[in-house]
Amino acid sequence: MAVAKSQSQEGGPTPGAPRLHVAIVMDGNGRWAKRRGLPRTLGHPRGVEAIRRTVEAAPTLGVGWLTLYAFSTENWGRPPGEVSEVMRLLKAYVNSDLDNLVREGVRVRILGRREGLAPDIAEIVERAEARTAHNDGFHLQVAFNYGARADIVQAARQLMEAAREGRLDPEALDDKAFEARLSTGGLPPPDLVIRTSGEQRLSNFLLWESAYAEFVFQDVLWPDYGLEHLKAAIAEFTKRERRYGGTVADDVLAAG
Ligand code: IPE
Ligand code: IPE
Ligand code: MG
């Protein structure tokens, strides 16, 4: 893997273009396994292989920040055997890939609630962040035990406590001050949100941050995902016209 060096394969990013933040709802592991007559849990290890392919491909396609939705606050409601398999895979992924990520200049950040994680999982999360804290070649965020509503509520709670203790004037609260308290604080907002598997919903992912993101829904199950799918999603993104509530250059000219 050569993520820190990034650039430039055929069809890759234009040199000097701003790097994108791409966020992905990695969906379809269970269906991938079921279609093969396998227990749905067996889709998750194949999903980890798709994560490896995608982390390797992203920097070559002009992506500077990649945020992957790996486990939601609602996913605790799944059968215990499936939950423990996902936990085991997170540990195995960090144990096997962290040295390589450190070497390649990848900064790893875990988004989501730390409370309630088993001690061995909390340790893995802290180790992945601490060992990559000084990297900035490529930014990999893993949303784990993440729910956007819970994240917004914890931000509100921090701000209310600051106000109660006189450290914050409620009148001074604005978008910037609020989003700094989200677990994505300091990251650029996602430019492109992708969901695989054909479902077209956010499922409690980046509700605040994706206010002006472009959405691409791809009819591929996550374990089959790789460079070509990401390239196609980015190609679709580059055709979109982002307006942020304003007008486009042609309208300005037409309006004189
Ligand atoms: C996404 O795949 C992985 C996690 C949510 C952990 P799913 O497990 O949701 O796969 P489907 O949607 O049931 O096919
Ligand atoms: C969203 O997928 C969560 C992750 C990909 C981690 P789900 O499979 O849990 O979402 P729903 O239940 O289809 O909305
Ligand atoms: Mg799903």
mmCIF file of N, CA and C in Angstrom, residues 13 45 99 116-117 139 155 181 205 212 228 252:
data_model
loop_
_atom_site.group_PDB
_atom_site.id
_atom_site.type_symbol
_atom_site.label_atom_id
_atom_site.label_comp_id
_atom_site.label_asym_id
_atom_site.label_seq_id
_atom_site.Cartn_x
_atom_site.Cartn_y
_atom_site.Cartn_z
ATOM 1 N N PRO A 13 -6.796 11.766 -9.696
ATOM 2 C CA PRO A 13 -7.104 13.164 -9.425
ATOM 3 C C PRO A 13 -6.252 14.126 -10.237
ATOM 4 N N PRO A 45 -16.001 -10.785 7.685
ATOM 5 C CA PRO A 45 -14.567 -10.832 7.331
ATOM 6 C C PRO A 45 -14.320 -10.405 5.890
ATOM 7 N N ASP A 99 0.579 -1.341 12.004
ATOM 8 C CA ASP A 99 1.977 -1.010 11.672
ATOM 9 C C ASP A 99 2.061 -0.417 10.268
ATOM 10 N N GLY A 116 -18.935 2.310 27.385
ATOM 11 C CA GLY A 116 -19.686 1.098 27.060
ATOM 12 C C GLY A 116 -18.913 0.120 26.198
ATOM 13 N N LEU A 117 -17.715 0.525 25.719
ATOM 14 C CA LEU A 117 -16.901 -0.424 24.963
ATOM 15 C C LEU A 117 -16.166 -1.336 25.947
ATOM 16 N N HIS A 139 -6.292 10.665 6.007
ATOM 17 C CA HIS A 139 -7.076 10.629 7.246
ATOM 18 C C HIS A 139 -8.166 9.570 7.151
ATOM 19 N N ALA A 155 -22.722 16.558 22.318
ATOM 20 C CA ALA A 155 -22.192 17.912 22.065
ATOM 21 C C ALA A 155 -23.046 18.946 22.807
ATOM 22 N N ARG A 181 -17.645 20.389 18.904
ATOM 23 C CA ARG A 181 -17.888 19.428 19.982
ATOM 24 C C ARG A 181 -18.359 18.066 19.473
ATOM 25 N N PHE A 205 -26.154 8.307 10.325
ATOM 26 C CA PHE A 205 -24.744 8.590 10.008
ATOM 27 C C PHE A 205 -24.592 10.078 9.689
ATOM 28 N N TYR A 212 -24.560 19.462 3.323
ATOM 29 C CA TYR A 212 -24.362 19.828 1.915
ATOM 30 C C TYR A 212 -23.523 18.801 1.157
ATOM 31 N N GLU A 228 -12.723 0.152 -8.445
ATOM 32 C CA GLU A 228 -13.574 0.547 -9.574
ATOM 33 C C GLU A 228 -14.886 1.172 -9.101
ATOM 34 N N VAL A 252 -25.443 34.040 -12.333
ATOM 35 C CA VAL A 252 -24.939 35.371 -11.984
ATOM 36 C C VAL A 252 -24.765 36.194 -13.259
#
